[in-house]
Coordinates of C-alpha atoms in Angstrom, one line a residue:
M31 CA -3.1 38.2 -13.0
L32 CA -1.9 35.4 -15.6
L33 CA 2.1 35.4 -16.6
F34 CA 2.6 33.8 -19.4
I35 CA 6.5 32.9 -19.4
E36 CA 8.9 32.1 -21.7
A37 CA 11.0 29.0 -19.8
S38 CA 13.6 29.2 -21.8
T39 CA 14.4 32.6 -20.7
L40 CA 11.9 33.2 -17.8
S41 CA 10.9 36.3 -19.4
I42 CA 7.4 37.7 -19.0
K43 CA 5.5 37.5 -22.9
K44 CA 2.1 38.5 -22.1
Q45 CA -0.2 39.3 -19.0
E46 CA -3.9 38.7 -18.1
P47 CA -6.2 39.9 -15.9
V48 CA -8.6 37.2 -14.5
S49 CA -11.8 37.6 -12.8
L50 CA -11.5 38.4 -9.6
R51 CA -14.2 40.1 -9.0
A52 CA -15.0 39.1 -5.3
Y53 CA -12.6 38.8 -2.8
S54 CA -14.6 37.2 -0.3
A55 CA -13.0 35.2 3.3
L56 CA -13.6 31.5 1.5
W57 CA -11.6 33.2 -2.2
R58 CA -8.9 34.3 -0.4
K59 CA -8.5 30.8 2.2
Y60 CA -8.6 28.8 -1.5
T61 CA -6.2 30.9 -3.2
Q62 CA -3.9 31.3 -0.4
R63 CA -3.7 27.3 -0.2
S64 CA -3.6 27.2 -4.5
V65 CA -5.5 27.5 -7.6
T66 CA -5.9 24.4 -9.9
L67 CA -4.8 25.8 -13.3
L68 CA -5.6 22.5 -16.2
L69 CA -4.0 22.4 -19.6
R70 CA -5.1 20.4 -22.1
D71 CA -5.5 20.4 -25.3
G72 CA -3.9 23.9 -26.2
K73 CA -5.9 25.5 -23.5
L74 CA -5.4 26.6 -20.5
Y75 CA -8.2 27.0 -17.5
V76 CA -7.9 29.6 -14.4
P77 CA -10.1 29.1 -12.1
S78 CA -11.3 32.1 -10.3
E79 CA -14.3 32.6 -7.8
T80 CA -17.2 33.2 -10.1
S81 CA -15.9 32.0 -13.5
I82 CA -13.5 29.6 -15.3
D83 CA -11.4 31.3 -17.6
V84 CA -10.6 29.6 -20.2
F85 CA -6.9 30.4 -22.5
D86 CA -5.9 29.9 -26.3
V87 CA -2.0 28.8 -25.0
K88 CA -1.1 29.5 -28.7
T89 CA -2.5 32.9 -28.7
K90 CA -2.7 34.2 -25.1
R91 CA -6.0 35.4 -25.4
L92 CA -8.9 34.6 -23.2
I93 CA -11.4 32.8 -26.1
Q94 CA -14.3 31.6 -23.0
R95 CA -15.9 32.0 -19.6
A96 CA -17.9 29.6 -17.8
P97 CA -19.7 30.2 -15.1
Y98 CA -18.3 28.9 -11.6
N99 CA -20.2 26.5 -9.5
G100 CA -17.9 25.7 -6.8
L101 CA -13.9 25.9 -5.8
P102 CA -12.9 22.6 -6.9
F103 CA -13.6 21.0 -10.7
G104 CA -12.0 19.2 -13.1
L105 CA -12.6 18.5 -17.2
L106 CA -14.8 15.1 -18.2
G107 CA -14.2 14.9 -21.7
N108 CA -15.2 18.7 -23.1
K109 CA -17.0 19.5 -20.5
I110 CA -16.1 21.5 -17.1
V111 CA -16.9 19.1 -13.8
T112 CA -18.0 21.6 -10.5
F113 CA -19.5 20.2 -7.9
G114 CA -21.3 22.6 -5.2
K115 CA -23.7 22.8 -2.3
Q116 CA -27.3 24.0 -2.1
Y117 CA -29.5 25.1 1.0
G118 CA -33.1 24.3 1.1
R119 CA -35.5 23.6 3.8
G120 CA -33.1 21.8 6.3
K121 CA -31.3 20.0 4.6
T122 CA -28.3 20.0 2.2
T123 CA -27.5 18.5 -1.4
Y124 CA -24.6 18.4 -3.0
E125 CA -24.8 17.7 -7.2
M126 CA -22.0 18.4 -9.8
Y127 CA -22.3 20.1 -12.7
M128 CA -21.4 20.5 -16.5
W129 CA -20.8 23.0 -18.2
D130 CA -20.2 21.7 -22.2
L131 CA -17.1 24.5 -23.9
A132 CA -18.8 23.7 -27.6
A133 CA -22.7 24.4 -26.5
K134 CA -22.2 27.1 -23.8
R135 CA -24.0 25.7 -21.7
Q136 CA -24.8 24.1 -18.3
T137 CA -25.6 20.4 -19.5
S138 CA -26.4 18.8 -16.5
R139 CA -26.9 19.2 -12.9
L140 CA -26.7 15.5 -11.1
I141 CA -27.1 15.1 -7.1
A142 CA -24.5 12.9 -5.6
D143 CA -24.4 9.9 -2.9
P144 CA -25.7 11.6 0.2
N145 CA -22.8 10.3 1.9
F146 CA -20.3 12.6 -0.6
F147 CA -20.3 14.7 2.5
S148 CA -17.4 13.0 4.1
V149 CA -15.3 13.6 1.5
F150 CA -16.7 17.5 0.3
S151 CA -15.1 20.4 1.0
E152 CA -14.4 23.6 -0.4
E153 CA -10.6 22.7 -0.9
N154 CA -10.2 19.4 -2.2
T155 CA -8.2 18.5 -5.2
L156 CA -10.3 17.1 -7.8
F157 CA -9.1 14.7 -11.3
F158 CA -11.4 12.9 -13.7
D159 CA -10.0 9.2 -14.8
E160 CA -12.4 9.2 -17.9
K161 CA -11.7 5.2 -18.3
R162 CA -12.3 4.1 -15.0
G163 CA -15.1 6.1 -14.6
L164 CA -14.1 6.9 -11.6
A165 CA -13.6 11.1 -10.0
F166 CA -10.6 10.7 -7.4
I167 CA -11.0 13.3 -4.6
G168 CA -8.5 14.4 -2.3
R169 CA -9.7 16.0 1.0
N170 CA -7.0 19.0 2.2
V171 CA -7.8 18.7 5.8
S172 CA -5.3 17.8 9.1
I173 CA -5.6 14.2 8.0
P174 CA -5.9 13.9 3.9
D175 CA -8.5 11.9 2.9
L176 CA -8.9 10.6 -0.6
A177 CA -12.1 9.7 -2.0
V178 CA -12.8 7.7 -4.9
L179 CA -16.3 8.2 -6.5
R180 CA -17.7 6.3 -9.5
L181 CA -19.0 8.7 -12.0
S182 CA -22.0 6.5 -13.0
D183 CA -23.7 7.0 -10.2
L184 CA -21.7 9.8 -8.0
K185 CA -21.3 6.7 -5.2
V186 CA -18.5 6.8 -3.3
V187 CA -17.1 3.5 -3.8
K188 CA -14.1 3.8 -1.2
R189 CA -12.9 6.0 1.3
V190 CA -9.7 6.5 2.3
S191 CA -7.3 8.3 5.6
Y192 CA -4.1 9.3 5.3
Q193 CA -1.7 10.3 8.2
G194 CA 0.0 13.3 7.0
P195 CA 2.1 16.3 7.5
R196 CA -0.5 18.2 10.6
G197 CA -1.2 22.0 10.1
S198 CA -4.2 24.2 10.4
A199 CA -3.9 24.5 6.3
P200 CA -2.0 21.5 4.2
I201 CA -1.1 21.5 0.9
H202 CA -1.4 18.4 -0.4
P203 CA -1.7 18.9 -4.2
L204 CA -3.4 15.5 -6.5
I205 CA -1.4 14.2 -9.1
V206 CA -3.0 10.9 -11.5
D207 CA -0.5 9.8 -13.5
G208 CA -0.8 5.8 -15.6
S209 CA -2.4 3.8 -12.5
D210 CA -0.1 6.1 -9.8
V211 CA -2.7 8.4 -7.3
F212 CA -0.2 11.4 -6.1
F213 CA -1.8 12.5 -2.7
A214 CA -0.8 13.3 0.6
G215 CA 2.6 13.0 -0.2
R216 CA 2.5 9.3 -1.4
R217 CA 2.2 7.2 -4.4
I218 CA -0.9 5.1 -4.4
D219 CA -2.1 2.8 -6.4
A220 CA -5.1 3.8 -8.4
G221 CA -7.0 0.3 -8.4
N222 CA -6.9 0.4 -4.6
I223 CA -6.0 3.4 -2.6
N224 CA -5.9 1.1 0.4
M225 CA -2.4 0.3 -1.3
V226 CA 0.3 2.8 -0.7
H227 CA 3.4 2.2 -2.6
D228 CA 5.7 5.2 -1.9
C229 CA 5.5 7.7 0.9
Y230 CA 7.8 10.9 0.6
N231 CA 8.9 13.3 2.9
G232 CA 7.2 15.6 2.3
P233 CA 3.9 16.6 -0.9
V234 CA 4.7 15.6 -4.1
L235 CA 3.9 18.7 -6.2
D236 CA 4.7 17.1 -10.0
V237 CA 5.6 14.3 -12.5
Q238 CA 7.6 13.8 -14.6
G239 CA 7.7 10.5 -16.2
A240 CA 9.8 8.8 -14.1
Y241 CA 10.7 11.6 -11.8
V242 CA 8.6 12.5 -8.3
V243 CA 8.9 16.3 -7.0
T244 CA 8.0 16.3 -3.2
N245 CA 7.9 20.0 -1.8
K246 CA 12.6 19.2 -1.0
A247 CA 13.6 16.9 -3.4
V248 CA 13.7 15.0 -6.7
Y249 CA 13.0 10.5 -5.8
D250 CA 13.1 7.3 -9.4
R251 CA 9.4 6.9 -9.4
Y252 CA 9.5 3.1 -9.6
T253 CA 12.8 2.5 -6.4
S254 CA 12.2 4.9 -4.9
A255 CA 15.7 6.0 -5.2
K256 CA 16.6 10.7 -4.3
I257 CA 17.6 11.2 -6.6
N258 CA 18.6 15.5 -6.6
A259 CA 18.2 17.2 -3.0
L260 CA 16.0 21.0 -4.2
P261 CA 18.5 23.8 -3.7
F262 CA 15.6 25.1 -1.4
P263 CA 12.0 23.5 0.1
T264 CA 9.2 24.9 -1.8
N265 CA 4.9 25.0 -1.9
Y266 CA 5.5 25.5 -5.8
A267 CA 7.6 23.6 -7.9
L268 CA 7.2 21.6 -12.0
M269 CA 9.1 19.8 -14.7
D270 CA 9.3 19.7 -17.5
A271 CA 9.7 17.0 -20.6
K272 CA 13.8 17.9 -20.2
Y273 CA 14.1 17.3 -16.9
N274 CA 13.9 21.1 -16.2
L275 CA 12.8 22.2 -12.3
Y276 CA 11.2 25.0 -12.3
L277 CA 10.5 26.5 -8.7
I278 CA 9.4 29.4 -6.5
K279 CA 11.0 30.7 -3.5
E280 CA 8.8 31.6 -0.8
G281 CA 8.6 35.4 0.2
E282 CA 10.1 36.4 -3.1
N283 CA 8.6 37.1 -6.7
R284 CA 11.0 35.1 -8.0
I285 CA 11.0 31.6 -10.7
Y286 CA 14.2 29.5 -10.3
K287 CA 15.1 27.0 -13.0
Y288 CA 17.7 24.1 -12.7
P289 CA 18.4 21.9 -14.9
L290 CA 18.6 17.9 -12.4
P291 CA 21.9 16.9 -12.8
A292 CA 22.8 14.1 -16.5
D293 CA 25.8 13.2 -13.9
E294 CA 23.5 9.7 -12.1
S295 CA 27.7 7.8 -10.7
Y296 CA 25.9 8.5 -7.5
Y297 CA 22.4 6.7 -8.2
V298 CA 22.5 3.7 -6.3
R299 CA 18.7 2.0 -6.9
S300 CA 17.2 1.6 -2.5
S301 CA 14.4 -0.9 -1.7
H302 CA 10.6 -1.2 -3.3
Y303 CA 8.6 0.3 -0.8
A304 CA 4.9 -0.7 -0.4
F305 CA 2.1 1.1 2.1
T306 CA -0.9 -0.7 3.3
N307 CA -2.6 1.5 5.5
V308 CA -3.7 -1.9 7.9
P309 CA -1.8 -3.8 10.3
I310 CA -0.5 -6.7 9.4
S311 CA -0.2 -9.9 10.6
H312 CA 1.5 -12.2 8.6
L313 CA 3.5 -12.5 5.3
A314 CA 4.2 -15.5 3.2
Y315 CA 6.5 -15.3 -0.2
D316 CA 6.5 -18.3 -3.3
S317 CA 9.5 -17.6 -5.4
S318 CA 7.6 -19.9 -8.3
T319 CA 4.8 -16.9 -8.6
G320 CA 7.2 -14.1 -8.0
W321 CA 3.7 -13.2 -5.0
L322 CA 4.0 -11.7 -1.6
Y323 CA 1.4 -12.9 0.9
V324 CA 0.3 -10.4 3.8
L325 CA -2.2 -10.7 5.9
S326 CA -4.3 -8.3 8.4
A327 CA -6.1 -10.5 11.2
E328 CA -7.9 -7.3 12.1
D329 CA -9.0 -6.1 8.7
S330 CA -9.8 -9.7 7.7
K331 CA -7.6 -9.4 4.1
L332 CA -5.0 -11.1 2.0
F333 CA -2.8 -8.8 0.0
V334 CA -0.9 -10.5 -3.0
I335 CA 1.7 -8.2 -3.9
R336 CA 3.6 -9.1 -7.2
A337 CA 6.8 -8.7 -6.2
S338 CA 8.8 -7.3 -9.4
D339 CA 7.3 -3.9 -9.2
M340 CA 5.0 -4.0 -5.3
K341 CA 2.3 -4.1 -7.0
M342 CA -1.2 -5.2 -5.9
V343 CA -2.9 -7.8 -7.6
K344 CA -5.2 -9.4 -5.5
E345 CA -6.9 -8.2 -2.5
I346 CA -9.3 -10.7 -1.3
H347 CA -11.2 -11.1 1.8
P348 CA -10.8 -14.9 3.0
G349 CA -13.0 -14.8 5.8
P350 CA -13.0 -13.6 9.8
Q351 CA -9.5 -13.2 10.9
P352 CA -6.5 -14.8 9.0
T353 CA -4.4 -16.1 10.7
D354 CA -1.9 -17.8 8.7
V355 CA -1.0 -18.7 4.9
K356 CA 1.5 -21.1 3.4
I357 CA 1.6 -22.3 0.0
D358 CA 2.4 -26.0 -0.7
G359 CA 1.6 -28.4 -4.2
G360 CA 0.8 -25.2 -6.0
K361 CA -1.4 -24.2 -3.9
V362 CA -2.6 -21.9 -0.8
Y363 CA -3.7 -22.2 2.2
V364 CA -5.5 -19.5 4.7
A365 CA -6.3 -20.5 7.7
L366 CA -9.4 -18.5 9.2
S367 CA -9.5 -18.5 13.6
G368 CA -12.8 -16.9 12.8
A369 CA -14.2 -19.2 11.2
T370 CA -13.0 -22.3 11.6
K371 CA -12.4 -23.0 8.6
M372 CA -9.4 -22.8 5.7
A373 CA -9.9 -21.2 2.6
I374 CA -7.7 -22.9 -0.2
Y375 CA -6.7 -20.8 -3.8
D376 CA -4.9 -21.6 -7.0
A377 CA -1.4 -20.4 -6.4
K378 CA -1.1 -19.6 -9.5
T379 CA -4.4 -17.7 -10.1
M380 CA -5.7 -17.3 -7.0
R381 CA -8.7 -18.9 -8.0
F382 CA -11.0 -19.3 -4.8
L383 CA -11.4 -23.0 -4.1
G384 CA -13.7 -23.9 -1.4
T385 CA -13.1 -24.5 2.3
V386 CA -12.6 -26.7 5.2
P387 CA -14.8 -26.7 8.4
L388 CA -12.0 -27.6 10.5
I389 CA -12.2 -28.9 14.4
A390 CA -11.0 -25.8 16.2
A391 CA -10.0 -22.6 14.9
P392 CA -6.8 -22.6 13.2
R393 CA -3.7 -20.3 14.9
S394 CA -0.9 -21.7 12.3
L395 CA -0.4 -24.2 9.4
A396 CA 1.8 -27.1 8.6
I397 CA 1.8 -29.0 5.6
G398 CA 3.0 -32.7 5.0
D399 CA 3.2 -36.0 4.5
G400 CA -0.5 -36.0 3.2
K401 CA -1.9 -33.8 6.3
I402 CA -2.4 -30.5 7.8
F403 CA -1.7 -29.3 10.9
F404 CA -3.2 -26.9 13.1
T405 CA -3.1 -25.0 15.6
D406 CA -6.4 -24.8 18.1
N407 CA -6.5 -20.7 18.7
S408 CA -9.4 -21.8 20.6
R409 CA -7.8 -22.2 23.6
T410 CA -5.6 -19.4 25.8
L411 CA -3.7 -20.9 28.2
T412 CA -3.5 -24.6 26.6
G413 CA -3.3 -25.6 23.3
S414 CA -3.8 -28.9 21.4
I415 CA -2.5 -29.1 17.5
A416 CA -5.5 -31.4 15.1
V417 CA -4.4 -32.5 12.2
Y418 CA -7.0 -32.9 8.8
D419 CA -6.3 -36.0 6.7
M420 CA -5.5 -34.7 3.0
N421 CA -5.4 -38.4 2.1
T422 CA -9.2 -39.4 2.8
L423 CA -10.5 -37.5 0.2
T424 CA -12.1 -37.9 -2.9
G425 CA -10.9 -36.5 -6.5
S426 CA -8.8 -33.8 -6.2
I427 CA -8.1 -31.3 -3.4
A428 CA -11.1 -28.8 -5.0
V429 CA -13.3 -30.8 -4.8
Y430 CA -14.3 -32.5 -1.0
D431 CA -16.3 -35.0 0.1
M432 CA -17.3 -34.0 4.1
K433 CA -18.7 -37.9 4.0
T434 CA -15.2 -39.4 4.5
K435 CA -13.2 -36.6 5.9
K436 CA -11.2 -37.6 9.2
Q437 CA -9.9 -35.6 11.4
W438 CA -8.1 -35.4 15.0
R439 CA -6.1 -33.8 18.2
I440 CA -2.7 -34.9 18.7
P441 CA -3.2 -36.4 22.4
K442 CA -0.5 -34.5 24.0
V443 CA -1.8 -30.5 25.5
F444 CA 0.9 -27.7 24.9
I445 CA 0.9 -24.1 25.6
N446 CA 0.2 -21.7 22.7
P447 CA 2.2 -24.1 20.7
L448 CA 3.3 -23.1 17.2
I449 CA 4.6 -25.4 14.8
G450 CA 7.0 -26.3 11.5
Y451 CA 7.4 -29.8 9.8
D452 CA 10.4 -31.5 8.4
E453 CA 9.4 -33.3 5.4
K454 CA 13.1 -35.2 6.1
Q455 CA 12.0 -36.5 9.0
N456 CA 8.9 -36.9 8.8
V457 CA 8.9 -34.8 12.1
L458 CA 6.2 -32.1 13.0
Y459 CA 8.3 -29.7 15.5
V460 CA 6.1 -27.9 18.5
G461 CA 7.3 -24.5 20.2
Q462 CA 5.9 -22.6 22.8
E463 CA 4.6 -18.9 22.9
G464 CA 4.4 -16.7 25.2
T465 CA 6.1 -18.7 28.0
S466 CA 9.1 -18.2 30.3
D467 CA 11.3 -20.6 28.7
H468 CA 11.5 -22.2 25.0
N469 CA 10.5 -25.9 25.0
L470 CA 11.0 -27.7 22.1
Y471 CA 9.3 -30.7 21.0
A472 CA 8.8 -33.6 18.2
V473 CA 6.2 -35.0 17.2
R474 CA 6.7 -38.5 15.6
L475 CA 4.6 -39.2 12.5
S476 CA 4.9 -42.8 12.1
D477 CA 3.8 -43.1 15.4
W478 CA 2.3 -40.0 16.9
H479 CA 5.4 -40.7 19.8
V480 CA 6.4 -37.0 21.2
S481 CA 9.4 -36.4 23.2
Q482 CA 10.8 -33.2 24.5
L483 CA 14.2 -31.9 22.7
L484 CA 15.2 -29.0 24.8
S485 CA 14.4 -26.0 26.9
F486 CA 15.6 -22.2 27.2
P487 CA 15.2 -19.6 28.8
G488 CA 12.5 -17.2 26.8
G489 CA 11.9 -14.4 25.1
D490 CA 10.2 -13.4 21.4
D491 CA 8.1 -15.8 20.4
A492 CA 9.1 -16.5 16.1
F493 CA 9.1 -19.8 15.8
F494 CA 9.9 -20.9 12.0
M495 CA 11.6 -23.9 10.0
N496 CA 13.8 -23.4 7.3
G497 CA 16.1 -26.6 4.9
G498 CA 15.7 -28.7 8.1
E499 CA 16.9 -26.1 10.7
I500 CA 14.6 -24.4 13.2
F501 CA 14.4 -20.4 14.5
Y502 CA 12.7 -20.4 17.5
G503 CA 13.7 -17.2 19.6
K504 CA 17.1 -16.0 19.2
A505 CA 18.5 -19.1 18.3
R506 CA 19.1 -21.6 15.3
I507 CA 18.6 -25.4 16.4
N508 CA 19.6 -27.6 14.1
P509 CA 17.7 -31.2 15.5
A510 CA 19.3 -33.2 13.0
Q511 CA 22.4 -32.7 15.4
P512 CA 21.7 -34.1 19.2
G513 CA 24.6 -33.5 20.9
A514 CA 24.7 -29.9 19.3
L515 CA 20.7 -29.0 18.9
V516 CA 21.2 -24.8 19.0
A517 CA 24.1 -23.7 16.1
A518 CA 23.8 -20.6 17.1
E519 CA 21.9 -18.0 18.8
F520 CA 21.7 -14.3 17.2
P521 CA 21.4 -11.0 19.7
E522 CA 18.0 -10.0 17.9
P523 CA 14.5 -11.9 17.8
L524 CA 14.5 -14.0 14.2
R525 CA 12.4 -13.5 11.8
A526 CA 12.5 -15.1 8.5
A527 CA 15.3 -16.8 6.8
S528 CA 16.1 -18.2 2.8
R529 CA 18.7 -20.5 1.5
Q530 CA 20.9 -17.2 1.6
Y531 CA 19.6 -15.1 4.9
I532 CA 18.7 -14.6 8.3
I533 CA 16.5 -12.0 9.2
T534 CA 16.4 -10.7 12.5
S535 CA 14.6 -8.2 13.9
R536 CA 17.8 -5.6 13.5
A537 CA 19.4 -7.1 10.5
I538 CA 20.4 -9.2 8.2
Y539 CA 23.0 -12.2 8.2
N540 CA 24.7 -14.4 5.5
R541 CA 23.3 -18.2 6.5
A542 CA 26.3 -20.4 5.5
T543 CA 28.8 -18.0 7.4
G544 CA 26.8 -16.7 10.4
T545 CA 28.6 -12.5 9.2
K546 CA 26.3 -9.5 9.6
I547 CA 25.7 -8.5 6.3
A548 CA 23.6 -5.2 6.7
D549 CA 21.6 -3.1 9.8
L550 CA 18.3 -2.5 8.8
S551 CA 16.9 1.3 9.3
S552 CA 14.0 0.1 11.4
E553 CA 12.8 -2.8 13.7
A554 CA 11.5 -5.5 11.0
L555 CA 8.1 -7.0 13.1
L556 CA 7.7 -9.8 10.8
A557 CA 10.1 -10.7 7.7
T558 CA 9.6 -13.6 4.9
A559 CA 12.8 -14.3 2.3
G560 CA 12.8 -16.5 -0.7
D561 CA 15.4 -18.3 -2.5
D562 CA 15.8 -16.2 -5.2
G563 CA 17.1 -13.4 -3.0
M564 CA 14.5 -11.8 -2.1
I565 CA 13.6 -10.2 0.3
F566 CA 10.9 -8.9 2.5
T567 CA 10.2 -6.5 5.8
Y568 CA 7.2 -5.1 7.9
R569 CA 8.0 -2.3 9.7
K570 CA 5.5 1.0 11.2
V571 CA 6.5 3.9 12.3
A572 CA 3.9 6.2 14.0
T573 CA 0.4 4.9 11.8
N574 CA 1.9 4.1 9.5
H575 CA 2.3 0.2 7.6
Y576 CA 5.6 -0.4 5.9
L577 CA 6.9 -3.5 3.7
I578 CA 9.7 -3.1 2.6
K579 CA 11.6 -5.2 -0.3
Q580 CA 15.5 -5.9 -0.7
K581 CA 17.4 -7.7 -3.0
L582 CA 20.6 -7.1 -1.7
S583 CA 22.5 -8.6 -5.1
Q584 CA 22.1 -5.6 -6.8

């Protein structure tokens, strides 16, 4: 039975039977999870087991009945599209059927990519993006899948599995709204389903403008703030254009209507979230462009994210095993340990400028004095520091003259070195990773003299420079003060620093005073910060990988 209910009074205006002519086990299983209703151009599309019934919303009358070849369905132009499978000669083929509503006939039957079997199920939810020429397919399994199908040739172009609430019968509606896909309790970038901008505590049931309705609460779509908790958990929720909520309570044949509270005095803008779906090995932030650079050595990817809205700008494959990224002089340098090279990009456009073959597999980079310093990742117990002199190139850095390039090693062996460059002192500072003691060295670039500055008990191996200071393990070191090199020690390992803040694995500190400003909600494995007040932290919860943006001035 299809009920037409007046929203203002919640009174039933009309009841229409739908064509449930048979009750197979599959159909009962499907209807218990969800039946998709589509509303477009004043017409309501209602699936049953044998047909899709089309109702005129204004007259509430059945105006057409289209044959139905499969449970998942969607609308593509004026056609109803369903997916099904055909058996024959020991082979199963997956097909897409189109029913033209105007012509009242089936217009085409297309055979899908053989790989389609991996994303097809009778429990799929389906959305056609006509502008992009894509179909988004949500697969409701214990670990839900989202796939992107190219309509021109029915090829599966991308598929991602999301760790979600486990269970034998999960319900994950699929909602595509603008550049966002909502599925498996996440707000996903429609242009790149590997990038998830938000993770919600439960499935997303409806989206209305700037509001996201889950099974337990209402959230701000763009700031991740929780606006209001629902009065009770539900598997069925809607929000209308006036932001009224319509909810169904489990076990009751009743609809509840709640207005969203108009008073937003409690509204607090929280941090922005992004979700990469891959492990992250390094972060860097460029305040001048407002871009965040995210490296995944495991997936050999460089993600470029716009910090203002945490939207993906580009996904780049710079080469195997990218281990470090540095921004200097309008260029982005990426160390490629797996290729013994360095890739270079234009910082404004991320246009690829070329690669430089190196004499050692680079692990970390430091740039200064017209040189690029890189640590040797090819040695496990001992390492060395190599130098690439940019001044020996002819022409601009985008055009490399391989005949005149020069590279050499600093004549000193370090244990798993970590490096940073001080422009004022023209000194390269070297720490050592994974040793029982933290030894700090200085390499004077005027004559390449190496001296040891200090040694203290080892621990976490964070090592970076900012504002002339060295941050090593838990220690803040000022090399300009020889009598008191260690300016401060923190209770947690250090992660990043900017002009305003120092970020540890557990808290944010005021750099000028050293006082704690805020505790982090969970451990930050990596962090980066800019002088514009932006702070980015990377955290891992179970198999999920989160990037979190904060601006404390807000």
